[in-house]
Amino acid sequence: MDKKDTPNNIQPGENTAVLLMHCPDRPGIIAILTEFINDNGGNILYLDQYVDRVNSVFYMRVQWDLTNFTIPADKLRDYFDTLYAQRFDMTYNLYFTGTPQRMAIFVSKMSHCIYDLLARYRAGEWKEWNIEIPVIISNHPDLRYIGEQFGIPYEVIPVTRENKPEAEAQQFAILEHYNIDFVVLARYMQVLSDNFINRYPNRVINIHHSFLPAFIGSKPYHAAHQRGVKLIGATSHYVTADLDAGPIIEQDIVRITHKDTVDDLVKKGRDLEKIVLARAVEKHIQHKILPYGNKTVVFN
Amino acid sequence: MDKKDTPNNIQPGENTAVLLMHCPDRPGIIAILTEFINDNGGNILYLDQYVDRVNSVFYMRVQWDLTNFTIPADKLRDYFDTLYAQRFDMTYNLYFTGTPQRMAIFVSKMSHCIYDLLARYRAGEWKEWNIEIPVIISNHPDLRYIGEQFGIPYEVIPVTRENKPEAEAQQFAILEHYNIDFVVLARYMQVLSDNFINRYPNRVINIHHSFLPAFIGSKPYHAAHQRGVKLIGATSHYVTADLDAGPIIEQDIVRITHKDTVDDLVKKGRDLEKIVLARAVEKHIQHKILPYGNKTVVFN
Amino acid sequence: MDKKDTPNNIQPGENTAVLLMHCPDRPGIIAILTEFINDNGGNILYLDQYVDRVNSVFYMRVQWDLTNFTIPADKLRDYFDTLYAQRFDMTYNLYFTGTPQRMAIFVSKMSHCIYDLLARYRAGEWKEWNIEIPVIISNHPDLRYIGEQFGIPYEVIPVTRENKPEAEAQQFAILEHYNIDFVVLARYMQVLSDNFINRYPNRVINIHHSFLPAFIGSKPYHAAHQRGVKLIGATSHYVTADLDAGPIIEQDIVRITHKDTVDDLVKKGRDLEKIVLARAVEKHIQHKILPYGNKTVVFN
Amino acid sequence: MDKKDTPNNIQPGENTAVLLMHCPDRPGIIAILTEFINDNGGNILYLDQYVDRVNSVFYMRVQWDLTNFTIPADKLRDYFDTLYAQRFDMTYNLYFTGTPQRMAIFVSKMSHCIYDLLARYRAGEWKEWNIEIPVIISNHPDLRYIGEQFGIPYEVIPVTRENKPEAEAQQFAILEHYNIDFVVLARYMQVLSDNFINRYPNRVINIHHSFLPAFIGSKPYHAAHQRGVKLIGATSHYVTADLDAGPIIEQDIVRITHKDTVDDLVKKGRDLEKIVLARAVEKHIQHKILPYGNKTVVFN
């Protein structure tokens, strides 16, 4: 089992393009776009599509090898704009796996999520997606040792009710300094301002420790214990202005019993949280999530 | 695989007693009660206990064979009252598997839950628990054919906002006529009055088609679709005066994706609902549920 | 919740066509086939495709509304043969939801799977797929009452080691009499001959009570208990000449503990078996299974 | 959520005793043993018991606070031997949470399991169980950086078919030097000799990447892909002389589809493996596993 794990047989280091798009449904879109890619020397590695027949919306993700593709990457957007954007009323994003994606991790005091993310990063699980994690930001100094273990700058910015605007200004400065593309809140126990969220729309991923929409807000394990539920959950979602109400990316649950104390829920929940968050992060970096309205299309 | 399935090797038709109790925790309760049973010729078939160490409460379920038990069943309650109830400040129930338990099923128009319950009943899955289902009550005539298929009286009592007290009076008359012990709401789409619930405390089992406390009330699958969740659930609980807020007995979930329409959720939910309801009913008839506060201890 | 549950919003009674095909992968197949359907007035209701990039095979399922489709259903095969079969080296099946699919159920003595199937059938869950269940065949008379409850002929054909060829000859006569399209073995405890299987290739669905390939053959719950596993499973598969080795359609598991006796496994397994079998049957009748080699592509 | 997670409210650093025992079932054992503990000033924090009624064996785990316990820890074994061992024909182990448990981790080239274990260790998840991880042993130098990150000696001992006895002799020397109590094989890709296993009976925990007994031996993900299963699993077990056939501690599965390549199985399997292994390790260090025959009783 020495081979690098590569979904869909994409080799690390390959230079590929990803088109993630949606538009009003109409016949022939797949045909036209795949022909365009094929005719210009692109070898399609992945294609998944979905039609929302109730609202007549067509969603697609196509990934192709750029090795023999005759259109230069930096002209591709022009081609799509000219040829298809208006014609299909198409909203799209283009990504190139040759371009690094720079992730910042925010943490508070709990280490299970950040350790899980950094272990994957260090093991090269995301290598073909060209992920870089240049900085960790925290409101507490407690986990500085993790930054040191992994050789990643760990910036402490204390946050209080009073200093939030100033604290966020500092955070922005750091995010800009490191040219950050998206933010992962790995059990970061502070609510972000609307200002923050508007700067990074659908680019801040949070893990909430309940199966949303149940137990919104703080202390969901206490609330779950109080209610006497027989399973607890975790939900990963894009952060929006409404607390814990953003588009859900991934959820999972684990069974509990009357024997479990709140502390047991916390403990069982930790494994859930880190796995659910990692799945969401992975879908994000693979450009497999298409947010629409307050929901997500998540390709597999 | 011809043998009847008998959990813990209790043979159908065996005459056993079940003690379900809780009291303030103190040392030696298990010893004293098991000695009492053993010394009087009872052979213990099952013992499970749980100590809530936060609130210092001891919960236990003991089941023993009455074949050589020297105390007559109808005197047993006297013995427990005299010897232990006050001494241990013990709240308890005694059940005898030789005594029939009479279940009424309430339905509206959907058949999946009632079919599942009746198939188990007819197959003899609950025979050792001496279950009888003498009547089905519905607010619609649609499923009368199921009553006919299984040879069970199917009583139609239409319910409107206006006639609810009269309708419930009719229901009570039927429940009393058939000497009903407990009621299973197998997707019965009417809210019961407090009056009804008070007559059958912890003896009305409902199935709600969401993972409570999310999506309380009507149309939870529509709400789940609207919210964009990635899993849907079902919850079985005892009915209390607060809508969908009674003690939870069992919950489970199934994964969905963006491809699932509301109709798909309804469909996937059906299998979940019937299995979750059946598990709860089975725990109830085995006297393995100990409600406390607004929660349940559920022994396995 | 009065609406019929209709996946993908296909209304019961609608007349649709389903194309299930695979061929060597090459660009433009989706485009060409969807254009063909669209150009001839077909409204595509469902399209899912999958490319096996290792073996370069393209798999697709398309379903479209025939209401305004200008090519008569009985000519459609000619068109596909002439236009595409050779050109794409395409293997395909065409189905019309207006044509009844006739299912026979085989049972022995256990009722949980057949009850579950018949409850779905009677509730109309499969109505839009035009399912008919005209006959039940058993090697034992025990479940005759179920045939009577549902008004379906129940044919008893005892099977012994000695009489198997004669017994199967009787079975074939019945299957032909009722014009049966496919057979569901709902815990039928006899091995079918190669002769039987060759007559119904990929048209006999079995439920095996283990997570195959573990615990092949008889008494898997005993073997599972003996091995001390912590979960038990069920597997639905097409029957082939090799015992329990046919293409797997669906599997699921349930957790067990050291407390569970063999009888408990039997009991927990029953719920699993019926749900796993029903899921497989449903995929089959929706023409969503594409067997290839000894595996299946199962569209959702 | 600043509180340390402590199952059953045992505080880290508390000095407690754990009795793990089994004996032929007879009335009154719980009473006698709990009275003994109570009478000598022990406060019971946890008691779970299980009776195998088929074989008439009684299993129990009791944990109690030693703060006011009047019998010195080092005399306790004498008391049990004298008072109960012969009387009840009791097999037992006594553990003291004040005594360190020293774990060695064996790895090869894959980092996901060891990272997960070390992250828990470093986060203090096992603090109350007094775990120490003084050494990592590997047959490859690849993961030396992890030892360095966590400040744990990383000993490289290459293993070939020829040098296995010598290599194991080196391993034994290291294990003895560090006074190791038990070994965790965190995807260590070498089979241990009988000699090794006999030195550490029920003290070597392995993670196998399949739901055993399916896909024993090497390359189970390839075998699973080949067979076309719809779910893959992982199994944690004590290592015995028979390959992948030791007592199972924990298993779990994850769903796959026809779309998943072998590499996808490897990837999905990783998350499963690390969680299943961690659960098993945790049960082991909590002294909640009672191996019997080739199975395990696992208390929760």
mmCIF file of N, CA, C and O in Angstrom, chain B residues 8-9 27-28 30-32 34-35 38 44-49 53-54 259, chain D residues 8-9 27-28 30-32 34-35 38 44-49 53-54 259:
data_model
loop_
_atom_site.group_PDB
_atom_site.id
_atom_site.type_symbol
_atom_site.label_atom_id
_atom_site.label_comp_id
_atom_site.label_asym_id
_atom_site.label_seq_id
_atom_site.Cartn_x
_atom_site.Cartn_y
_atom_site.Cartn_z
ATOM 1 N N ASN B 8 -32.316 -13.970 25.273
ATOM 2 C CA ASN B 8 -31.932 -14.483 26.580
ATOM 3 C C ASN B 8 -32.539 -15.840 26.895
ATOM 4 O O ASN B 8 -32.720 -16.210 28.042
ATOM 5 N N ASN B 9 -32.905 -16.561 25.862
ATOM 6 C CA ASN B 9 -33.336 -17.937 26.025
ATOM 7 C C ASN B 9 -34.585 -18.121 26.878
ATOM 8 O O ASN B 9 -34.792 -19.161 27.478
ATOM 9 N N PRO B 27 -25.333 1.073 48.794
ATOM 10 C CA PRO B 27 -24.694 -0.225 48.596
ATOM 11 C C PRO B 27 -25.640 -1.376 48.905
ATOM 12 O O PRO B 27 -26.497 -1.269 49.788
ATOM 13 N N GLY B 28 -25.504 -2.446 48.182
ATOM 14 C CA GLY B 28 -26.124 -3.685 48.594
ATOM 15 C C GLY B 28 -27.512 -3.958 48.044
ATOM 16 O O GLY B 28 -28.092 -5.006 48.310
ATOM 17 N N ILE B 30 -28.574 -4.580 44.969
ATOM 18 C CA ILE B 30 -28.586 -5.751 44.084
ATOM 19 C C ILE B 30 -28.530 -7.021 44.921
ATOM 20 O O ILE B 30 -29.305 -7.962 44.725
ATOM 21 N N ALA B 31 -27.616 -7.027 45.873
ATOM 22 C CA ALA B 31 -27.436 -8.214 46.710
ATOM 23 C C ALA B 31 -28.733 -8.584 47.409
ATOM 24 O O ALA B 31 -29.185 -9.733 47.371
ATOM 25 N N ILE B 32 -29.350 -7.603 48.037
ATOM 26 C CA ILE B 32 -30.548 -7.880 48.830
ATOM 27 C C ILE B 32 -31.681 -8.379 47.953
ATOM 28 O O ILE B 32 -32.349 -9.371 48.271
ATOM 29 N N THR B 34 -31.523 -9.686 44.837
ATOM 30 C CA THR B 34 -31.271 -10.973 44.176
ATOM 31 C C THR B 34 -31.321 -12.116 45.197
ATOM 32 O O THR B 34 -31.805 -13.203 44.889
ATOM 33 N N GLU B 35 -30.880 -11.844 46.399
ATOM 34 C CA GLU B 35 -30.992 -12.875 47.443
ATOM 35 C C GLU B 35 -32.454 -13.211 47.730
ATOM 36 O O GLU B 35 -32.805 -14.381 47.882
ATOM 37 N N ASN B 38 -33.589 -15.354 44.836
ATOM 38 C CA ASN B 38 -32.968 -16.675 44.893
ATOM 39 C C ASN B 38 -33.484 -17.501 46.071
ATOM 40 O O ASN B 38 -33.803 -18.682 45.922
ATOM 41 N N ILE B 44 -32.981 -16.306 38.320
ATOM 42 C CA ILE B 44 -32.829 -15.036 37.600
ATOM 43 C C ILE B 44 -32.394 -15.279 36.160
ATOM 44 O O ILE B 44 -31.402 -15.954 35.904
ATOM 45 N N LEU B 45 -33.158 -14.734 35.216
ATOM 46 C CA LEU B 45 -32.894 -14.911 33.790
ATOM 47 C C LEU B 45 -32.181 -13.699 33.214
ATOM 48 O O LEU B 45 -31.543 -13.775 32.161
ATOM 49 N N TYR B 46 -32.347 -12.558 33.857
ATOM 50 C CA TYR B 46 -31.841 -11.301 33.315
ATOM 51 C C TYR B 46 -31.675 -10.343 34.473
ATOM 52 O O TYR B 46 -32.566 -10.230 35.322
ATOM 53 N N LEU B 47 -30.537 -9.651 34.482
ATOM 54 C CA LEU B 47 -30.376 -8.564 35.443
ATOM 55 C C LEU B 47 -29.550 -7.487 34.767
ATOM 56 O O LEU B 47 -28.471 -7.760 34.240
ATOM 57 N N ASP B 48 -30.063 -6.301 34.745
ATOM 58 C CA ASP B 48 -29.263 -5.176 34.271
ATOM 59 C C ASP B 48 -29.522 -4.004 35.196
ATOM 60 O O ASP B 48 -30.643 -3.811 35.666
ATOM 61 N N GLN B 49 -28.476 -3.267 35.487
ATOM 62 C CA GLN B 49 -28.623 -2.153 36.411
ATOM 63 C C GLN B 49 -27.804 -0.990 35.914
ATOM 64 O O GLN B 49 -26.920 -1.148 35.078
ATOM 65 N N ARG B 53 -24.552 8.339 38.608
ATOM 66 C CA ARG B 53 -23.707 8.764 39.725
ATOM 67 C C ARG B 53 -23.781 10.269 39.973
ATOM 68 O O ARG B 53 -23.446 10.741 41.062
ATOM 69 N N VAL B 54 -24.240 11.016 38.980
ATOM 70 C CA VAL B 54 -24.400 12.458 39.177
ATOM 71 C C VAL B 54 -25.547 12.723 40.158
ATOM 72 O O VAL B 54 -25.419 13.511 41.089
ATOM 73 N N LYS B 259 -29.587 15.329 -4.056
ATOM 74 C CA LYS B 259 -30.431 14.779 -5.116
ATOM 75 C C LYS B 259 -31.833 14.427 -4.620
ATOM 76 O O LYS B 259 -32.748 14.258 -5.425
ATOM 77 N N ASN D 8 -17.755 8.859 33.503
ATOM 78 C CA ASN D 8 -18.198 8.478 34.842
ATOM 79 C C ASN D 8 -17.608 9.359 35.939
ATOM 80 O O ASN D 8 -17.494 8.954 37.081
ATOM 81 N N ASN D 9 -17.218 10.561 35.566
ATOM 82 C CA ASN D 9 -16.810 11.551 36.557
ATOM 83 C C ASN D 9 -15.604 11.167 37.388
ATOM 84 O O ASN D 9 -15.428 11.620 38.501
ATOM 85 N N PRO D 27 -25.515 -17.225 42.581
ATOM 86 C CA PRO D 27 -26.160 -16.052 43.183
ATOM 87 C C PRO D 27 -25.244 -15.355 44.177
ATOM 88 O O PRO D 27 -24.427 -16.008 44.840
ATOM 89 N N GLY D 28 -25.382 -14.051 44.255
ATOM 90 C CA GLY D 28 -24.779 -13.324 45.359
ATOM 91 C C GLY D 28 -23.374 -12.815 45.155
ATOM 92 O O GLY D 28 -22.836 -12.141 46.034
ATOM 93 N N ILE D 30 -22.177 -10.456 43.152
ATOM 94 C CA ILE D 30 -22.144 -8.984 43.172
ATOM 95 C C ILE D 30 -22.265 -8.487 44.604
ATOM 96 O O ILE D 30 -21.500 -7.630 45.056
ATOM 97 N N ALA D 31 -23.229 -9.058 45.320
ATOM 98 C CA ALA D 31 -23.468 -8.624 46.703
ATOM 99 C C ALA D 31 -22.209 -8.774 47.543
ATOM 100 O O ALA D 31 -21.780 -7.839 48.233
ATOM 101 N N ILE D 32 -21.617 -9.933 47.483
ATOM 102 C CA ILE D 32 -20.464 -10.219 48.341
ATOM 103 C C ILE D 32 -19.286 -9.306 48.006
ATOM 104 O O ILE D 32 -18.666 -8.711 48.895
ATOM 105 N N THR D 34 -19.329 -6.381 46.315
ATOM 106 C CA THR D 34 -19.579 -4.950 46.558
ATOM 107 C C THR D 34 -19.593 -4.664 48.060
ATOM 108 O O THR D 34 -19.125 -3.621 48.497
ATOM 109 N N GLU D 35 -20.110 -5.598 48.828
ATOM 110 C CA GLU D 35 -20.054 -5.409 50.285
ATOM 111 C C GLU D 35 -18.616 -5.337 50.789
ATOM 112 O O GLU D 35 -18.278 -4.511 51.637
ATOM 113 N N ASN D 38 -17.376 -1.909 49.877
ATOM 114 C CA ASN D 38 -18.019 -0.880 50.701
ATOM 115 C C ASN D 38 -17.567 -0.960 52.156
ATOM 116 O O ASN D 38 -17.273 0.060 52.786
ATOM 117 N N ILE D 44 -17.681 2.828 45.232
ATOM 118 C CA ILE D 44 -17.766 2.259 43.886
ATOM 119 C C ILE D 44 -18.137 3.331 42.868
ATOM 120 O O ILE D 44 -19.130 4.035 43.015
ATOM 121 N N LEU D 45 -17.310 3.462 41.827
ATOM 122 C CA LEU D 45 -17.507 4.481 40.792
ATOM 123 C C LEU D 45 -18.162 3.880 39.560
ATOM 124 O O LEU D 45 -18.755 4.588 38.743
ATOM 125 N N TYR D 46 -18.025 2.594 39.377
ATOM 126 C CA TYR D 46 -18.479 1.931 38.161
ATOM 127 C C TYR D 46 -18.680 0.468 38.485
ATOM 128 O O TYR D 46 -17.841 -0.146 39.139
ATOM 129 N N LEU D 47 -19.804 -0.084 38.032
ATOM 130 C CA LEU D 47 -19.987 -1.533 38.125
ATOM 131 C C LEU D 47 -20.763 -1.965 36.897
ATOM 132 O O LEU D 47 -21.822 -1.409 36.583
ATOM 133 N N ASP D 48 -20.218 -2.898 36.157
ATOM 134 C CA ASP D 48 -20.984 -3.479 35.067
ATOM 135 C C ASP D 48 -20.740 -4.974 35.107
ATOM 136 O O ASP D 48 -19.646 -5.432 35.417
ATOM 137 N N GLN D 49 -21.794 -5.721 34.843
ATOM 138 C CA GLN D 49 -21.663 -7.180 34.901
ATOM 139 C C GLN D 49 -22.445 -7.784 33.753
ATOM 140 O O GLN D 49 -23.284 -7.137 33.135
ATOM 141 N N ARG D 53 -25.669 -16.772 30.051
ATOM 142 C CA ARG D 53 -26.565 -17.772 30.631
ATOM 143 C C ARG D 53 -26.470 -19.127 29.924
ATOM 144 O O ARG D 53 -26.859 -20.146 30.479
ATOM 145 N N VAL D 54 -25.934 -19.109 28.710
ATOM 146 C CA VAL D 54 -25.764 -20.384 28.000
ATOM 147 C C VAL D 54 -24.668 -21.217 28.670
ATOM 148 O O VAL D 54 -24.835 -22.410 28.925
ATOM 149 N N LYS D 259 -18.473 3.642 -7.738
ATOM 150 C CA LYS D 259 -17.588 4.715 -8.191
ATOM 151 C C LYS D 259 -16.223 4.666 -7.519
ATOM 152 O O LYS D 259 -15.267 5.273 -8.003
#
